[in-house]
XYZ file of N, CA, C and O in Angstrom:
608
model
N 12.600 -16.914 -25.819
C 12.662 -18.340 -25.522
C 13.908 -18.979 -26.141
O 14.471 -19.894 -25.540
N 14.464 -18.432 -27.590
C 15.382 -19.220 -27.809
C 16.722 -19.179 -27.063
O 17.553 -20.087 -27.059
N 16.816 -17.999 -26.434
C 18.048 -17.462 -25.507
C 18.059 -18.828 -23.900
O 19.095 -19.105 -23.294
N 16.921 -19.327 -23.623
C 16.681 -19.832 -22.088
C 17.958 -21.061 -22.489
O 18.350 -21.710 -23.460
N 18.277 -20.859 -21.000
C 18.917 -21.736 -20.374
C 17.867 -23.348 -20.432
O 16.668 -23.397 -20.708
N 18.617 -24.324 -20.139
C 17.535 -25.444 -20.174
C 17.250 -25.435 -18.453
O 16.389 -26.267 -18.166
N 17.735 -24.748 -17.365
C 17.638 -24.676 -16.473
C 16.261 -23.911 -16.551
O 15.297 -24.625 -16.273
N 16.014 -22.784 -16.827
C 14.953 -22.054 -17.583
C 13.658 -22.650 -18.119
O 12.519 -22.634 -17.652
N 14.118 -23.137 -19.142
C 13.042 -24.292 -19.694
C 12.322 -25.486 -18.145
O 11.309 -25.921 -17.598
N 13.408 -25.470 -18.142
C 12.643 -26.927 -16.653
C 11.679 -26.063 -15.960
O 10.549 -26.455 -15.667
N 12.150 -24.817 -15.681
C 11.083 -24.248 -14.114
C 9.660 -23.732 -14.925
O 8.497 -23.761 -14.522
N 10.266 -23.208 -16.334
C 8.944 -22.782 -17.090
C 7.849 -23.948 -16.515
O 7.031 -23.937 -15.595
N 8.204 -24.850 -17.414
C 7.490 -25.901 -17.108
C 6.564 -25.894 -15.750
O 5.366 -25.767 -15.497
N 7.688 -26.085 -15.073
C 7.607 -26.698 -13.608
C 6.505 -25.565 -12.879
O 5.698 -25.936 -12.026
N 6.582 -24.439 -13.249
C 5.738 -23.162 -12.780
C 4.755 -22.589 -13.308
O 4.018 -21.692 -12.898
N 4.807 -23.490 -14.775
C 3.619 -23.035 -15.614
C 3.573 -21.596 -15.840
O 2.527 -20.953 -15.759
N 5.374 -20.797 -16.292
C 5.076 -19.589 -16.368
C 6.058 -19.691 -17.712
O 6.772 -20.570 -18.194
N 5.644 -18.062 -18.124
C 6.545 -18.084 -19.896
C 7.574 -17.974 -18.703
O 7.598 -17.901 -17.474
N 8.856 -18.023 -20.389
C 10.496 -18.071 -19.703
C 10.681 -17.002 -19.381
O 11.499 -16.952 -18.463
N 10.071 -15.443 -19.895
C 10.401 -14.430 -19.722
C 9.677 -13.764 -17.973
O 10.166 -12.885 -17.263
N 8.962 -14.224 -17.839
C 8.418 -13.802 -16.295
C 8.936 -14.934 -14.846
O 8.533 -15.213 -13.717
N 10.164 -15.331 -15.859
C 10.873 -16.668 -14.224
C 11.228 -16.097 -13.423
O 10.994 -14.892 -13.514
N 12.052 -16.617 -12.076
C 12.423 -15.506 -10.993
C 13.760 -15.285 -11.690
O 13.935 -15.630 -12.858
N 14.813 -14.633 -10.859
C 15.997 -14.578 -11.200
C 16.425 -15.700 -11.250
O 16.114 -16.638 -10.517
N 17.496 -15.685 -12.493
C 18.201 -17.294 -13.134
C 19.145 -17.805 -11.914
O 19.235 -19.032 -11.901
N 19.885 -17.131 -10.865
C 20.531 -17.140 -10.182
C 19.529 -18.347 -9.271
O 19.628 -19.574 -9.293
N 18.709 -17.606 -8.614
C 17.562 -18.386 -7.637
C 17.633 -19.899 -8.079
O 18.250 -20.842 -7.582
N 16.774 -19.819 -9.210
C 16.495 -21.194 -10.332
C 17.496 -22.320 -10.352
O 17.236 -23.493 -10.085
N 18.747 -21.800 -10.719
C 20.246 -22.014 -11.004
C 20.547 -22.874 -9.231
O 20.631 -24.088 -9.042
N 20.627 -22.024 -8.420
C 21.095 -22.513 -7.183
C 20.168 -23.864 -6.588
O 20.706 -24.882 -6.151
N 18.595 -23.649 -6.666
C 18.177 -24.477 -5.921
C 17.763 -25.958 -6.989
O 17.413 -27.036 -6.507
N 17.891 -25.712 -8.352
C 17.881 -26.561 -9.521
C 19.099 -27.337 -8.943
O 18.874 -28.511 -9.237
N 20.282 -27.267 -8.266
C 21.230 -28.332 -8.123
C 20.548 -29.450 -7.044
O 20.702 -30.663 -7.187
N 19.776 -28.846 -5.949
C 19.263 -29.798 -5.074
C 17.647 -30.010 -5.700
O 16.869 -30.519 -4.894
N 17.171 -29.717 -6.850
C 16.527 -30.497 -7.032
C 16.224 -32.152 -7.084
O 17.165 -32.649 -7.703
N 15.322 -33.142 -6.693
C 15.449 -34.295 -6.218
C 16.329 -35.122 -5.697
O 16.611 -36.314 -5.820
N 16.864 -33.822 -4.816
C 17.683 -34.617 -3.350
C 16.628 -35.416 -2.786
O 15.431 -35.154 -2.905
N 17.219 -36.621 -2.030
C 15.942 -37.483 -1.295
C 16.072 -36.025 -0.083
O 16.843 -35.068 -0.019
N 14.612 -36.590 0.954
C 14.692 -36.235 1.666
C 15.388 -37.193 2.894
O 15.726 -38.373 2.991
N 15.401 -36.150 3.659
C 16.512 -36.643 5.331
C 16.084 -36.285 6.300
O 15.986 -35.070 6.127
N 15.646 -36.565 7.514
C 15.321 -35.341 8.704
C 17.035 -35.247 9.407
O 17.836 -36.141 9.679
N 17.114 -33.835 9.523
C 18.344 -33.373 9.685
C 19.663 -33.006 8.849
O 20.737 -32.443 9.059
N 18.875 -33.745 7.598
C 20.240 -33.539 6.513
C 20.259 -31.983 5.872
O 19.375 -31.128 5.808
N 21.834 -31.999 5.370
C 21.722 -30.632 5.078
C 22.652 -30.809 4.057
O 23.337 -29.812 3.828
N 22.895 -31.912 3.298
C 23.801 -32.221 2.366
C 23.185 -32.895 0.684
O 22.060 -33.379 0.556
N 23.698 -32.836 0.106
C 22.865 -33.185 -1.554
C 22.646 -34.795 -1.271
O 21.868 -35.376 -2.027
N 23.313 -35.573 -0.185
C 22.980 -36.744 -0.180
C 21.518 -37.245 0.969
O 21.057 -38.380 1.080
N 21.133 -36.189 1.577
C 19.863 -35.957 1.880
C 19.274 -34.558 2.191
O 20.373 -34.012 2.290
N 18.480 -33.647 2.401
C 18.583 -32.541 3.378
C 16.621 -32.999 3.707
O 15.880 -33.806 3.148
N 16.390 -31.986 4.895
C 15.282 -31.443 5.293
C 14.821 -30.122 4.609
O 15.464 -29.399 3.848
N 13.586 -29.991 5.056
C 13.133 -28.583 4.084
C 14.160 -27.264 5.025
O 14.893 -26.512 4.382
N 14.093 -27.199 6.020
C 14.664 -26.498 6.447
C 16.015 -26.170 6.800
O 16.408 -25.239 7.502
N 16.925 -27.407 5.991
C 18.559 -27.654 5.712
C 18.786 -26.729 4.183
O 19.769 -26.072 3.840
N 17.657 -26.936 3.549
C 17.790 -26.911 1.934
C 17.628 -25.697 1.861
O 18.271 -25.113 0.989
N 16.657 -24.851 2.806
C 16.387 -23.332 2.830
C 17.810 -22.748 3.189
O 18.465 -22.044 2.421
N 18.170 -23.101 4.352
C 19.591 -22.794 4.796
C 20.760 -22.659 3.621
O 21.449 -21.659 3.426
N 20.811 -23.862 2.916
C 21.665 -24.199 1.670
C 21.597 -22.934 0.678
O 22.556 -22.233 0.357
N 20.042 -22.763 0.192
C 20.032 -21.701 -0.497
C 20.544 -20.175 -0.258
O 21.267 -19.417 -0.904
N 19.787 -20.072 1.046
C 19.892 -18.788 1.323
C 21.588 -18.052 1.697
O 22.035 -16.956 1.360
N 22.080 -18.900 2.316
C 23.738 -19.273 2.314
C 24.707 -18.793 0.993
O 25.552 -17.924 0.778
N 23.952 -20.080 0.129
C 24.751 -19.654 -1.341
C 24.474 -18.252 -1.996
O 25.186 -17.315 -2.359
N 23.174 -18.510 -1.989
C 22.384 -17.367 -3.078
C 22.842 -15.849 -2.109
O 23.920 -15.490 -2.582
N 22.519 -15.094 -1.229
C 22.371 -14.440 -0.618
C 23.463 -14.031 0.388
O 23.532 -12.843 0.705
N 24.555 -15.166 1.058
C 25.272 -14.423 1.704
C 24.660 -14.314 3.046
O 25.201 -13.477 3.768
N 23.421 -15.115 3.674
C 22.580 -15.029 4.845
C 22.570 -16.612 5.453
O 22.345 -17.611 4.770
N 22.796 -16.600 6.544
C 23.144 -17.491 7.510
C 21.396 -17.558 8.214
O 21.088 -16.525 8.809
N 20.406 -18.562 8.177
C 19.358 -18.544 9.055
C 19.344 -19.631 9.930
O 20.025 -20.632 9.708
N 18.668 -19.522 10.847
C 18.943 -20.225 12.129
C 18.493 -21.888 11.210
O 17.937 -22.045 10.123
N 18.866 -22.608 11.916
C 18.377 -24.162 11.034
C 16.722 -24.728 11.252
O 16.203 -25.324 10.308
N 16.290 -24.608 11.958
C 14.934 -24.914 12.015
C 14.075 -24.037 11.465
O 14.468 -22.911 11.162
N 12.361 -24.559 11.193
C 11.388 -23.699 10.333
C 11.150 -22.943 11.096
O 10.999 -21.755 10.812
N 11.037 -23.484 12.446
C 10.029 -22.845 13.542
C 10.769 -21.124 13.889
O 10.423 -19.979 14.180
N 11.749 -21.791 13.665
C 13.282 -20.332 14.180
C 13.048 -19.098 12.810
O 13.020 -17.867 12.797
N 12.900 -20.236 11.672
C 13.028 -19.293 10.406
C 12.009 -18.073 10.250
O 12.162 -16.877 10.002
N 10.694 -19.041 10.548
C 9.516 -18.542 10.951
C 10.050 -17.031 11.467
O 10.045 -16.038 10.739
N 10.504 -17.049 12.837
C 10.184 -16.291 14.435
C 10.558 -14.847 13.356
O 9.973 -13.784 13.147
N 11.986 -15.539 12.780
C 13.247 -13.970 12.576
C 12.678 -13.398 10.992
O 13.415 -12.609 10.401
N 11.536 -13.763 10.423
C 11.316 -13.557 9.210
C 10.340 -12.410 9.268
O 10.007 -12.334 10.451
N 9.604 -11.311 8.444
C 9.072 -10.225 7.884
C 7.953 -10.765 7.645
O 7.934 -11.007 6.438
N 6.810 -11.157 8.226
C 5.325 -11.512 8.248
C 4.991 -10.428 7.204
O 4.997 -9.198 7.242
N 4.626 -11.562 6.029
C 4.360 -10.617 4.964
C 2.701 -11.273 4.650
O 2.456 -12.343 5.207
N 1.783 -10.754 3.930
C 0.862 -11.082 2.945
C 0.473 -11.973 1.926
O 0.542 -11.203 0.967
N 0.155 -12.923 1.513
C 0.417 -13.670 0.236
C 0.422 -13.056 -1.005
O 0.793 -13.630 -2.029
N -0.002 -11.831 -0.955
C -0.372 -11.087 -1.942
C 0.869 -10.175 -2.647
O 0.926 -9.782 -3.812
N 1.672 -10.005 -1.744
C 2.960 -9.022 -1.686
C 4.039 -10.352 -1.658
O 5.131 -10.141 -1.131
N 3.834 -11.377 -2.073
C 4.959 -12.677 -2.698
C 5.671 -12.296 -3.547
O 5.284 -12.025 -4.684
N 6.962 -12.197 -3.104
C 8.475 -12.274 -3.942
C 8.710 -13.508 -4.271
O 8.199 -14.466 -3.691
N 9.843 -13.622 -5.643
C 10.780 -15.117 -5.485
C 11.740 -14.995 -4.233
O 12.260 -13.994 -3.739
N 11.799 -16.122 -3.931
C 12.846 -16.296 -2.737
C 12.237 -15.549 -1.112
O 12.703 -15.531 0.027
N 11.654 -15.292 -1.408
C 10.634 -15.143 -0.298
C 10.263 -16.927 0.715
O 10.624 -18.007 0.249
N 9.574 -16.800 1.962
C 9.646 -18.454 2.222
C 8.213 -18.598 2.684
O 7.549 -17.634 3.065
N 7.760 -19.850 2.635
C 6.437 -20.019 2.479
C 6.269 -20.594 3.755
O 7.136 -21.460 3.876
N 5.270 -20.495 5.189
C 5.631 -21.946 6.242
C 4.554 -22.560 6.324
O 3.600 -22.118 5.684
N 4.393 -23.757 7.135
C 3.431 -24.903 7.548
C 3.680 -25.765 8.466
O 4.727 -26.282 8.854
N 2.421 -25.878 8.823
C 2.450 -26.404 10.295
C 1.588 -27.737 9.750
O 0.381 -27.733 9.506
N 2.616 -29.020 9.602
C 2.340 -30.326 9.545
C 2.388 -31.363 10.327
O 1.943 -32.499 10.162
N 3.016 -30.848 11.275
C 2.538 -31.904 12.401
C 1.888 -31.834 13.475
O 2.126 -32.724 14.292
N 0.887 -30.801 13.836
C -0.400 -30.148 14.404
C 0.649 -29.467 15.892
O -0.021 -29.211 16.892
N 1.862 -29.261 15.969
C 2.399 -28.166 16.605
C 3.281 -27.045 16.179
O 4.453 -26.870 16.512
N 2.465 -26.230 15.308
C 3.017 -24.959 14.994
C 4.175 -25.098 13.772
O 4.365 -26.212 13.284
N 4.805 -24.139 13.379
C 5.532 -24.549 11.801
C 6.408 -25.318 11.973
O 7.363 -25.310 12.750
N 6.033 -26.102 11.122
C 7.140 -27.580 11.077
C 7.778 -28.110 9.765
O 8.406 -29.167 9.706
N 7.454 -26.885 8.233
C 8.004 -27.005 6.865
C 7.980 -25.824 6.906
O 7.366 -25.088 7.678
N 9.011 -25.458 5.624
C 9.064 -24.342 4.897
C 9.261 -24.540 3.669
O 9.291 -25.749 3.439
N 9.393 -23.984 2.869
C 9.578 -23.331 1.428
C 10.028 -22.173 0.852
O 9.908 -21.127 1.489
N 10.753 -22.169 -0.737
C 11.253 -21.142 -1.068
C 10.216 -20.770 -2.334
O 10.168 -21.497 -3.326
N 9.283 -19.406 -2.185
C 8.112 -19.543 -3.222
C 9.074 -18.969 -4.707
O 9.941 -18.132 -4.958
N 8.416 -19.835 -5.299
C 9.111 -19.203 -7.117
C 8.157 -18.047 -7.957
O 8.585 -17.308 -8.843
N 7.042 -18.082 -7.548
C 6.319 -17.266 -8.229
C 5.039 -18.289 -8.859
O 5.056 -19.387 -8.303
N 4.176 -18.175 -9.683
C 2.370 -18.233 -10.338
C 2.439 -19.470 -8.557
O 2.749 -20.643 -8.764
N 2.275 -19.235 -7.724
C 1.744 -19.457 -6.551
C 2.498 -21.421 -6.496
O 1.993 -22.460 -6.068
N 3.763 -21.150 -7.106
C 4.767 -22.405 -6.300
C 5.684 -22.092 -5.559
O 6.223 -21.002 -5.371
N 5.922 -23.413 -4.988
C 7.179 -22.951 -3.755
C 7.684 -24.555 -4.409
O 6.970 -25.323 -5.053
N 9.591 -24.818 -3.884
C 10.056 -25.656 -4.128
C 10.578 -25.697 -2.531
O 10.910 -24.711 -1.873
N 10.559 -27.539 -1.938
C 10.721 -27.495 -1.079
C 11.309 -28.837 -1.113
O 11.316 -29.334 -2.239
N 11.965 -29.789 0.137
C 11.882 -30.825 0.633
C 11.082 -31.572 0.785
O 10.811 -31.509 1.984
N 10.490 -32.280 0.334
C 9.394 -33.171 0.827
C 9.555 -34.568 1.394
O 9.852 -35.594 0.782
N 9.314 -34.415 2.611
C 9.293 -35.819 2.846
C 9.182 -36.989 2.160
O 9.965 -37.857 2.549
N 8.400 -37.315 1.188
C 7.993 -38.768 0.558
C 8.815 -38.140 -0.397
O 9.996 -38.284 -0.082
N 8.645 -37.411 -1.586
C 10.035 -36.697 -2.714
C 10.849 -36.168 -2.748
O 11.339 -35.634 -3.743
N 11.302 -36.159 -1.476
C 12.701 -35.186 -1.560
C 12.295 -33.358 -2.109
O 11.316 -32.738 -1.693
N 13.319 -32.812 -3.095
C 13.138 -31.551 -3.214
C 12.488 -31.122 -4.117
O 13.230 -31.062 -5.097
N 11.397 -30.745 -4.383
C 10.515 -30.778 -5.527
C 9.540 -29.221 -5.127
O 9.487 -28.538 -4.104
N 8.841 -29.105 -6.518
C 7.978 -27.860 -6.591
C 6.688 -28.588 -6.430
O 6.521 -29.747 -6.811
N 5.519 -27.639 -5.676
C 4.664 -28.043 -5.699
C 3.633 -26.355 -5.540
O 4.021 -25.252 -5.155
N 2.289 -26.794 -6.009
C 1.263 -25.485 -5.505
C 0.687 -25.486 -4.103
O 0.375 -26.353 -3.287
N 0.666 -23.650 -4.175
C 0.445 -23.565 -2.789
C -0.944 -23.901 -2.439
O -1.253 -24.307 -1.318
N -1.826 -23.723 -3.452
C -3.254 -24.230 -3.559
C -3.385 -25.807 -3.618
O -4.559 -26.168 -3.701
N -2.633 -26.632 -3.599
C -2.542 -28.213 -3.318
C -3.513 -28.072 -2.311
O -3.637 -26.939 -1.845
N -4.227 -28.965 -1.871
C -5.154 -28.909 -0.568
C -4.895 -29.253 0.765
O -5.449 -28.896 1.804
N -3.242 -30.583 0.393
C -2.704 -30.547 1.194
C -2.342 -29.264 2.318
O -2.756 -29.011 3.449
N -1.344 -28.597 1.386
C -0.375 -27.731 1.587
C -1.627 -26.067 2.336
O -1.538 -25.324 3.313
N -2.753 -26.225 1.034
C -3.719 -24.815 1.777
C -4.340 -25.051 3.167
O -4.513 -24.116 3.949
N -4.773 -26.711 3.542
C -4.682 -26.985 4.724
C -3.745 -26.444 5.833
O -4.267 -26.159 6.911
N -2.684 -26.311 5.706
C -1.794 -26.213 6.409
C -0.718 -25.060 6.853
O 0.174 -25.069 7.700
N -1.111 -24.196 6.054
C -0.272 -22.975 5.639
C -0.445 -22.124 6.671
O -1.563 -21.801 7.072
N 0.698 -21.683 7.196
C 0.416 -20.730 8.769
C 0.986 -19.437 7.859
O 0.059 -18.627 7.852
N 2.101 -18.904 7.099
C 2.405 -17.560 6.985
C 3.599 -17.908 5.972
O 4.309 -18.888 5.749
N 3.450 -16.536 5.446
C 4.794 -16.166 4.472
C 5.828 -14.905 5.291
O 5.668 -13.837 5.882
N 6.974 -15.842 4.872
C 7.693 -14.157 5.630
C 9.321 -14.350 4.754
O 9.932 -15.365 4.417
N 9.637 -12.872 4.600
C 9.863 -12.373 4.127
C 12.063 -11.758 4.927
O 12.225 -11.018 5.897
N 13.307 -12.436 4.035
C 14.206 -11.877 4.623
C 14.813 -10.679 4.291
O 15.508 -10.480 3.294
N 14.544 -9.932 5.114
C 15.796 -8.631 4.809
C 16.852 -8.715 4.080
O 17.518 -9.165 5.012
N 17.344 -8.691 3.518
C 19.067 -8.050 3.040
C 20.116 -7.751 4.537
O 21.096 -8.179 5.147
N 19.236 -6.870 4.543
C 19.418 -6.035 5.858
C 19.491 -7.249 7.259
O 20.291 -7.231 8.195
N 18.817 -7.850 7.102
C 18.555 -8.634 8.697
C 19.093 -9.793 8.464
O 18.499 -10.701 7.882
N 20.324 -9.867 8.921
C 21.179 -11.054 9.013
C 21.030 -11.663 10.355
O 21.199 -11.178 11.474
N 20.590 -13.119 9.878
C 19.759 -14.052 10.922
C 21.089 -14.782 11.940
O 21.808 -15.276 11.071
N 21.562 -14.999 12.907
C 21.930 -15.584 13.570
C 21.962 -17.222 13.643
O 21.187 -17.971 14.237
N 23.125 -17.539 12.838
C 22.903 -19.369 12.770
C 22.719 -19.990 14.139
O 23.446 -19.774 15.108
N 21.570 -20.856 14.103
C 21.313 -21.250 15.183
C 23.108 -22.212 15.765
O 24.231 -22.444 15.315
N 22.248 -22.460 17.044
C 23.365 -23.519 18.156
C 23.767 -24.840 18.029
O 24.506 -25.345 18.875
């Protein structure tokens, strides 16, 4: 603990996990800059983004992977994984406006994801919220390997 970054310290917190079981500092590090961006529909910039601008943002920086811009797209090209088999940086989806996935998320690990939120901007929240377990269509999972095609 005395070694953590205060970047470190925040997600502890924020994830309710020791400092020593965080995801990679890199992950933390990248999406900690757009932490409480407002939200935007369509934005993809620190002066607003969408959940699915901010996924883009990350995955871009962190990774070197281009994904199409929408959830619904992110969804299609992603590795239908398990909840159980959850990585960091792995993406979480939901279907909030009663036609099919319409949010996403980047999960951090003890069962949070940090996302866009409409009313807060970019913030962590649990996946067990009742909101959010309401709503949850699938986790999936990007290749290394499977470089996504930026959408049109």
């Amino acid at each position: 603990i005395e070694n953590a970054s205060p970047v470190e310290l925040k997600y502890a917190q924020l994830l309710d996990m020791e400092v020593e079981l965080l995801p990679e500092k890199s992950l933390l590090e990248n999406v900690d800059e757009w932490y409480g961006v407002r939200y935007r529909s369509g934005g993809n910039g620190k002066t607003g983004v969408d959940c699915s601008g901010f996924v883009c943002a990350v995955y871009t920086a962190l990774y070197g992977i281009a994904l199409p811009r929408v959830s619904r797209e992110q969804y299609r090209i992603s590795r239908k994984i398990s909840t159980t088999e959850l990585h960091q940086g792995d993406l979480l989806f939901f279907n909030t406006n009663g036609r099919g996935v319409s949010h996403v998320g980047i999960y951090l690990g003890n069962n949070r994801f940090i996302h866009a939120s409409v009313s807060k901007g970019v913030m962590v929240n649990s996946m067990f919220e009742t909101y959010y377990l309401k709503r949850f269509v699938g986790a999936g999972r990007i290749d290394d390997k499977q470089m996504a095609e930026p959408a049109n």
